[in-house]
XYZ file of C-alpha atoms in Angstrom:
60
model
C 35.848 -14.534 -3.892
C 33.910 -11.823 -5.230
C 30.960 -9.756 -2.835
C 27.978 -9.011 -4.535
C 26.279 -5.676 -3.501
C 22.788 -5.766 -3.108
C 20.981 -1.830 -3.846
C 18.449 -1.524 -1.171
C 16.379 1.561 -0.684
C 16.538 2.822 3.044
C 14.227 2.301 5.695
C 13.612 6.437 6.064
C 13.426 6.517 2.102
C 10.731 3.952 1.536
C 8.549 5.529 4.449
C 9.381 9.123 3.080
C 8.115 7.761 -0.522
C 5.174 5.463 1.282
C 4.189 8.810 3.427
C 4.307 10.664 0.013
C 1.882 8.114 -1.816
C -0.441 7.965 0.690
C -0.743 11.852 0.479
C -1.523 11.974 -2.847
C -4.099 10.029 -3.030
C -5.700 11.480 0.106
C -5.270 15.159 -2.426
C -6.939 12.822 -4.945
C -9.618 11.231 -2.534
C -10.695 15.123 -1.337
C -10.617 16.658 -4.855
C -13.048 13.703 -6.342
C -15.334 14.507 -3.743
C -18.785 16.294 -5.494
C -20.454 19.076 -4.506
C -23.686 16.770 -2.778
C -20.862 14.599 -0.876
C -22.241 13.440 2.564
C -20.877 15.085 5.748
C -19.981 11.874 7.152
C -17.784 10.867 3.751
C -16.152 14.517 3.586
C -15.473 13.711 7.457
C -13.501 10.566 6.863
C -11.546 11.948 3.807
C -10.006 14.688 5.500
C -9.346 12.798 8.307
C -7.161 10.888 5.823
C -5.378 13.827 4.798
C -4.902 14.751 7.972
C -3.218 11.448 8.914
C -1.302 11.661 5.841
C -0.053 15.034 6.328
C 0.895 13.783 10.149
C 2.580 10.450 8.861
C 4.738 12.420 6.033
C 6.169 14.412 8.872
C 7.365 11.691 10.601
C 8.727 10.189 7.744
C 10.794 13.198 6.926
């Protein structure tokens, strides 16, 4: 009988990696953000980095 091994990634590793994405592209949302950005939008976006930064501690 022979076992066949599945590779599976963690459940710590993909939310480490998911926290990780999600970071970047809150960076990436904040730096695209012009000069005449609204309050409101410049609100929201660092709210989202905020969460990110929050959710990649968790993950870690």
């Amino acid at each position: 009988m022979t076992m066949r091994h599945t590779m599976t990634t963690a459940p710590r590793t993909r939310d480490l990696k998911a926290a990780l994405r999600e970071l970047d592209a809150a960076h990436a949302e904040v730096s695209s953000l012009g000069d005449g950005v609204a309050p409101s939008r410049l609100e929201r976006a660092l709210a989202r980095l905020d969460a990110a930064r929050d959710a990649l501690s968790l993950a870690a």
